[in-house]
Amino acid sequence: MLGKFQINRRSVLLTWLLSYLAVLLLPVVMSVIVYIKSSETLGNEIHQANESLLKQVREVMDNQFDTMERLNFELTWNMRVRQLFSNKYQIYPNEYLYDLHQITQDLLMYKTSYSLIDLFYIYLSGPNKVLLPDIYRDAPFAYELMHKTSSFSYDQWINILNQKDKKGFIPMVRVDESGKQRKTVAYISSYRIESGETEGTNVIMIDQSRILRSIENMELFNKGHVLILNGANQLLVSSSGESERLLLDFPFDKEMSGSNVFFWEKDGQNYEITYIQSERSKLKYLSIIPSQLFWEKAEQVRKLTYMSIIISLLGGGLLTYFFLRKNYNPVRQLVRAFSDKADVLRKPGSNEFSFIQQAVDHTLVELAKSMSERKKQHHVLRSNFVGRLLKGKLDQIPVDESLATFNMRFITDDFAVILLYLQENSSFKERIQQIGSTDPQKLMQFIITNVIEELALQHHQGFVTEIEETLVCLINFSPGANETRMQQLVSIAREAQTFLMTKYHIGLTLSISGIHSGLPGISQAYLEALDAMEYKLVMGSKEILSYDEIHLSSAAEDSDTGYYYPLQVEQQLINYVKIGDFTMARQTLDEIIERNFNRTFMSVPIARCLMLNLVSTMIKTISELGDIQDSVLIRNPRRIEKWIEQITNSETIQEMQVQMTEFLGNVCEYTSNKRQQNIQQSRQRTLDDRIHQIIEYINTNYKDPNLNISMIGSHFDMKPAYLSKLFKDHTGEGLLDSINKTRLERAKHLITDRKKNISDVAADVGFNDVNAFIRTFKKYEGITPGKYKEMKDE
């Protein structure tokens, strides 16, 4: 029994029960979905069929209404009818009654042609007459014959006929020959004269009974209510009296502005509404069908769906109980077995499978920890053993036992060492950080170790270890030709360097030792690799440095151990920097480095000495620049020190050359700008002195009538045009204006002297013509000299 099972909220039994219930409910849900979809499909088909039938009604009725419009067209454009509304009868008044009779005969002919029309006439508003087929009557008498009912008065009839620009279908009542009232659809079309008043109206009517006989055989007509409305929502035709009652509260504006099919509730009864509009007559066709008639076909589908759901629930419940009992018993037994043997506490609320998984995971984790710790210790111990071999500490370790412990076996007694120096690898670190690695340095060492050992295993054996942040690969040669071993070492180094740079953007500088025999030769090979790596300073980074090739070059080089850097070249470099000539300073620096390092060999100590000498030159140059410390270049007192540190810490001559070139550029840019600034200041002072001299010359010679630009230019040995432009650019004022203003300032002082008249004043300030003086005075002062004198006298 399921009641004996221990069930909690997280038990697998509960999970299975919910799963089986989900499987059980799936067909139930599918049945409901199928029912809903089939109901929707059925409803859509019924709506489409209903709309199709309504379109048939529209086609039939539009033909009827087209007949009325055609008759209206012929009446409107009948020549005799058109003459009634012309000026003809003002000239021939005796022809009026004859023409009326002729029109009634034409109407009689139209009546024969349009047999579907029950009644039509033409109302004339002027004479207040009605023209009928074969006869015409006064309007009151015509009303008595055709429309007199208690619900349709004479005034209502006249108002309809006299409406301006009236054209369209309206509901109306007429009386037939037997005196019986008939509901009819009337087509009204008015005539209008130039004044805008209605002069006549065509009235064409078809009885509602005739329309209903045309559509009463359609299925839609028998199921519900069919209504035809005009543009003003007036009922023209209805299939029953109840239709008119339903239409009293119908929400035309709210519902009919949306979909062509919608639902409507009235007095607790639901209706399915379908409506369409005629493009030709602009009439609206509505079908109103009770919803209970609509869904008769869906009732059988609903009953079948309910029956299938009940059967599915009963059968599924029995099967769920059976499979739960059958499947849970093995799981319960397995949980009991793990609970007795596994050292795992069952968490509260966990299900049986979680407990089993927890027990298995615990066992696997413990096993993985044990294996990982063993592998880690094995790798550390092996690296330590290889490091001791490289450093020559053979007396402190049992070599044979250690080789056996670490699964290492030297196949020959010949060894060599490859030393690997890692360059700055910012691109590799950025790439690794993007993928989420927390320690790019360890990952880089792991990659390099695997690549070097794999390449070495192609011909020999390789064992990589880390000593003082440098990777060292011990190569144990395979038996074979000794003459190709050094070529193979270079090939391994070159292939590793190319592969790591191409694949991982890791830059390496590698040094290769010579080949030595025996275990003591391992430490000698390691020292040779270190010695070769020192020549990275001279040879450059990302190179492969061979100890044998370096020492062969050293032995073949001349005994001259000096370097090229004479005092005159140093002084030239300092002078170029002082005048800001970066091109010549850079050329001199490049020439020094080229002459020293383009030869076959240069020892590392000599290279370091040359580097320090060049740095010393930079320091002396800065100290001789004087006020450079006040410049933007070195506002931070530590900036020069940082540049010097960068230069001295350069790992290669090429790096030092780049740093020095950048430093030279900054200093030369400052000195060049400073020199240009001094030249400009000197020119500005000279120009200021010359302008001052010109102004003094004007103040001294303003009384001379011949004083002008040419005279001043001749005095200062300058062209007049250049002199004028120079003076205006400097003072912002024309030279001639300055002469006139100087004369006028003196003239204003002389005018106040009552002993001198205007002519004397003009002569005293350098004007030969008093009229020229007056014009000039008025131009600059705005008034004449006489007015100025009157103002001062007052």
Short mmCIF file of C-alpha atoms in Angstrom, two decimals, residues 147-370:
data_model
loop_
_atom_site.label_atom_id
_atom_site.label_comp_id
_atom_site.label_asym_id
_atom_site.label_seq_id
_atom_site.Cartn_x
_atom_site.Cartn_y
_atom_site.Cartn_z
CA HIS A 147 -49.53 57.94 -48.24
CA LYS A 148 -52.31 58.98 -45.93
CA THR A 149 -51.88 57.02 -42.67
CA SER A 150 -52.06 57.84 -39.01
CA SER A 151 -48.31 57.35 -38.62
CA PHE A 152 -47.28 59.37 -41.70
CA SER A 153 -48.74 62.90 -41.91
CA TYR A 154 -48.87 65.24 -44.90
CA ASP A 155 -46.36 67.63 -43.28
CA GLN A 156 -43.88 64.81 -42.74
CA TRP A 157 -44.25 63.81 -46.38
CA ILE A 158 -43.78 67.40 -47.66
CA ASN A 159 -40.73 67.93 -45.40
CA ILE A 160 -39.11 64.83 -46.83
CA LEU A 161 -39.77 65.94 -50.41
CA ASN A 162 -38.48 69.49 -49.85
CA GLN A 163 -35.16 68.51 -48.24
CA LYS A 164 -32.10 70.06 -49.92
CA ASP A 165 -29.66 67.79 -51.76
CA LYS A 166 -31.56 64.75 -50.57
CA LYS A 167 -30.48 61.53 -52.22
CA GLY A 168 -30.70 58.07 -50.75
CA PHE A 169 -32.91 55.34 -49.31
CA ILE A 170 -35.39 55.97 -46.51
CA PRO A 171 -38.22 53.95 -44.93
CA MET A 172 -41.70 55.05 -45.97
CA VAL A 173 -45.35 53.93 -45.87
CA ARG A 174 -47.71 53.84 -48.90
CA VAL A 175 -51.35 52.91 -49.49
CA ASP A 176 -52.08 50.50 -52.35
CA GLU A 177 -55.15 50.45 -54.61
CA SER A 178 -57.11 48.41 -52.08
CA GLY A 179 -56.39 50.94 -49.30
CA LYS A 180 -54.02 48.63 -47.46
CA GLN A 181 -50.93 50.13 -45.82
CA ARG A 182 -47.60 48.78 -47.00
CA LYS A 183 -44.12 49.34 -45.64
CA THR A 184 -41.84 50.35 -48.44
CA VAL A 185 -38.28 51.35 -49.19
CA ALA A 186 -38.20 54.72 -50.95
CA TYR A 187 -35.35 56.15 -53.00
CA ILE A 188 -35.43 59.95 -52.76
CA SER A 189 -33.51 62.18 -55.21
CA SER A 190 -34.12 65.95 -55.28
CA TYR A 191 -33.73 68.49 -58.13
CA ARG A 192 -32.00 71.73 -57.28
CA ILE A 193 -31.95 75.05 -59.13
CA GLU A 194 -29.14 77.61 -59.11
CA SER A 195 -30.46 79.37 -56.01
CA GLY A 196 -29.96 76.21 -54.02
CA GLU A 197 -33.67 75.61 -53.37
CA THR A 198 -35.26 72.21 -54.04
CA GLU A 199 -37.48 72.44 -57.16
CA GLY A 200 -38.56 68.82 -57.39
CA THR A 201 -38.01 65.31 -56.05
CA ASN A 202 -38.07 61.81 -57.53
CA VAL A 203 -39.66 59.19 -55.27
CA ILE A 204 -39.19 55.51 -56.21
CA MET A 205 -40.58 52.78 -53.93
CA ILE A 206 -40.36 49.01 -53.59
CA ASP A 207 -42.58 47.33 -51.02
CA GLN A 208 -40.85 45.52 -48.14
CA SER A 209 -42.95 42.44 -48.85
CA ARG A 210 -41.48 42.17 -52.35
CA ILE A 211 -37.93 42.38 -50.89
CA LEU A 212 -38.66 39.75 -48.26
CA ARG A 213 -40.08 37.39 -50.89
CA SER A 214 -36.72 37.61 -52.73
CA ILE A 215 -34.71 36.38 -49.72
CA GLU A 216 -37.15 34.31 -47.68
CA ASN A 217 -35.86 31.03 -49.16
CA MET A 218 -32.33 31.62 -47.84
CA GLU A 219 -31.18 29.66 -44.77
CA LEU A 220 -30.12 32.82 -42.98
CA PHE A 221 -33.63 34.24 -43.28
CA ASN A 222 -35.12 31.25 -41.45
CA LYS A 223 -32.54 31.09 -38.60
CA GLY A 224 -32.58 34.63 -37.31
CA HIS A 225 -33.35 38.19 -38.13
CA VAL A 226 -32.19 39.99 -41.28
CA LEU A 227 -32.16 43.79 -41.34
CA ILE A 228 -31.27 46.36 -43.98
CA LEU A 229 -30.31 49.86 -42.77
CA ASN A 230 -29.49 53.07 -44.55
CA GLY A 231 -26.51 55.32 -43.75
CA ALA A 232 -28.40 56.99 -40.88
CA ASN A 233 -29.12 53.53 -39.36
CA GLN A 234 -32.82 53.81 -40.26
CA LEU A 235 -34.50 50.44 -40.70
CA LEU A 236 -35.47 49.86 -44.31
CA VAL A 237 -36.27 46.15 -44.30
CA SER A 238 -36.63 43.63 -41.46
CA SER A 239 -37.55 39.95 -41.58
CA SER A 240 -39.81 40.16 -38.50
CA GLY A 241 -41.45 42.54 -36.10
CA GLU A 242 -39.11 41.39 -33.36
CA SER A 243 -36.23 42.73 -35.43
CA GLU A 244 -37.58 46.26 -35.00
CA ARG A 245 -37.80 45.74 -31.24
CA LEU A 246 -34.18 44.52 -31.07
CA LEU A 247 -33.03 47.51 -33.06
CA LEU A 248 -34.34 50.01 -30.48
CA ASP A 249 -31.37 49.52 -28.12
CA PHE A 250 -28.78 48.40 -30.66
CA PRO A 251 -25.30 49.99 -30.05
CA PHE A 252 -24.54 51.14 -33.60
CA ASP A 253 -21.60 53.44 -32.87
CA LYS A 254 -19.90 51.18 -30.30
CA GLU A 255 -20.07 47.78 -31.97
CA MET A 256 -20.27 48.39 -35.70
CA SER A 257 -17.06 50.43 -35.76
CA GLY A 258 -14.95 47.31 -35.13
CA SER A 259 -15.13 43.74 -36.44
CA ASN A 260 -17.84 42.53 -38.86
CA VAL A 261 -18.75 39.81 -36.33
CA PHE A 262 -19.46 40.53 -32.66
CA PHE A 263 -21.61 39.44 -29.73
CA TRP A 264 -24.50 41.34 -28.17
CA GLU A 265 -26.61 40.73 -25.11
CA LYS A 266 -30.16 42.02 -24.65
CA ASP A 267 -32.66 41.06 -21.94
CA GLY A 268 -30.49 38.09 -20.87
CA GLN A 269 -30.38 36.71 -24.43
CA ASN A 270 -27.07 36.44 -26.33
CA TYR A 271 -26.98 37.17 -30.04
CA GLU A 272 -24.38 36.62 -32.76
CA ILE A 273 -24.27 39.75 -34.94
CA THR A 274 -22.88 39.82 -38.49
CA TYR A 275 -22.97 42.91 -40.63
CA ILE A 276 -21.58 44.03 -43.98
CA GLN A 277 -21.93 47.20 -46.00
CA SER A 278 -22.68 47.55 -49.68
CA GLU A 279 -20.08 49.38 -51.72
CA ARG A 280 -22.65 50.34 -54.33
CA SER A 281 -25.66 51.46 -52.29
CA LYS A 282 -23.83 52.17 -48.99
CA LEU A 283 -26.59 50.24 -47.18
CA LYS A 284 -25.86 48.06 -44.13
CA TYR A 285 -26.96 44.41 -43.96
CA LEU A 286 -27.29 42.83 -40.51
CA SER A 287 -28.06 39.30 -39.36
CA ILE A 288 -29.01 38.81 -35.70
CA ILE A 289 -29.03 35.12 -34.69
CA PRO A 290 -29.55 33.82 -31.13
CA SER A 291 -26.39 32.17 -29.80
CA GLN A 292 -28.24 28.97 -28.81
CA LEU A 293 -29.02 28.32 -32.47
CA PHE A 294 -25.45 29.10 -33.35
CA TRP A 295 -23.91 26.40 -31.14
CA GLU A 296 -26.23 23.46 -31.75
CA LYS A 297 -23.52 21.65 -33.75
CA ALA A 298 -20.90 22.21 -31.03
CA GLU A 299 -22.98 20.50 -28.32
CA GLN A 300 -22.12 16.98 -29.52
CA VAL A 301 -18.39 17.80 -29.53
CA ARG A 302 -18.69 19.09 -25.96
CA LYS A 303 -20.38 15.91 -24.71
CA LEU A 304 -17.79 13.69 -26.42
CA THR A 305 -14.98 15.72 -24.85
CA TYR A 306 -16.42 15.40 -21.34
CA MET A 307 -16.78 11.65 -21.73
CA SER A 308 -13.18 11.19 -22.89
CA ILE A 309 -11.87 13.28 -19.98
CA ILE A 310 -13.73 11.17 -17.40
CA ILE A 311 -12.48 7.91 -18.93
CA SER A 312 -8.89 9.23 -19.04
CA LEU A 313 -8.96 10.28 -15.40
CA LEU A 314 -10.31 6.93 -14.13
CA GLY A 315 -7.98 4.75 -16.19
CA GLY A 316 -4.96 6.97 -15.58
CA GLY A 317 -5.49 6.96 -11.81
CA LEU A 318 -5.46 3.14 -11.66
CA LEU A 319 -2.32 2.91 -13.81
CA THR A 320 -0.56 5.59 -11.72
CA TYR A 321 -1.13 3.63 -8.51
CA PHE A 322 0.16 0.39 -10.06
CA PHE A 323 3.39 1.86 -11.49
CA LEU A 324 4.20 3.84 -8.34
CA ARG A 325 4.20 0.64 -6.28
CA LYS A 326 6.25 -1.27 -8.83
CA ASN A 327 8.95 1.39 -9.40
CA TYR A 328 9.46 2.72 -5.89
CA ASN A 329 10.37 -0.56 -4.10
CA PRO A 330 13.88 -0.89 -5.76
CA VAL A 331 14.72 2.73 -4.97
CA ARG A 332 13.74 2.30 -1.32
CA GLN A 333 15.98 -0.78 -1.01
CA LEU A 334 18.93 1.08 -2.59
CA VAL A 335 18.54 3.99 -0.14
CA ARG A 336 18.61 1.58 2.81
CA ALA A 337 21.80 -0.01 1.49
CA PHE A 338 23.63 3.36 1.13
CA SER A 339 22.38 4.56 4.51
CA ASP A 340 24.03 1.58 6.26
CA LYS A 341 27.42 1.80 4.43
CA ALA A 342 28.07 5.33 3.18
CA ASP A 343 29.57 7.94 5.52
CA VAL A 344 27.05 10.52 4.41
CA LEU A 345 24.30 12.14 6.45
CA ARG A 346 20.99 12.49 4.67
CA LYS A 347 19.95 16.10 4.41
CA PRO A 348 16.46 16.96 5.68
CA GLY A 349 13.98 17.33 2.85
CA SER A 350 16.20 15.67 0.21
CA ASN A 351 14.72 12.94 -1.96
CA GLU A 352 16.06 9.44 -2.46
CA PHE A 353 17.90 10.17 -5.68
CA SER A 354 19.58 13.23 -4.14
CA PHE A 355 20.82 11.08 -1.29
CA ILE A 356 22.21 8.46 -3.69
CA GLN A 357 23.88 11.15 -5.80
CA GLN A 358 25.29 12.79 -2.67
CA ALA A 359 26.81 9.50 -1.52
CA VAL A 360 28.37 8.82 -4.95
CA ASP A 361 29.65 12.40 -5.31
CA HIS A 362 31.21 12.26 -1.86
CA THR A 363 33.11 9.11 -2.76
CA LEU A 364 34.27 10.52 -6.11
CA VAL A 365 35.37 13.84 -4.57
CA GLU A 366 37.46 12.09 -1.96
CA LEU A 367 39.06 9.95 -4.65
CA ALA A 368 39.76 13.00 -6.85
CA LYS A 369 41.33 14.89 -3.93
CA SER A 370 43.60 11.98 -3.21
#
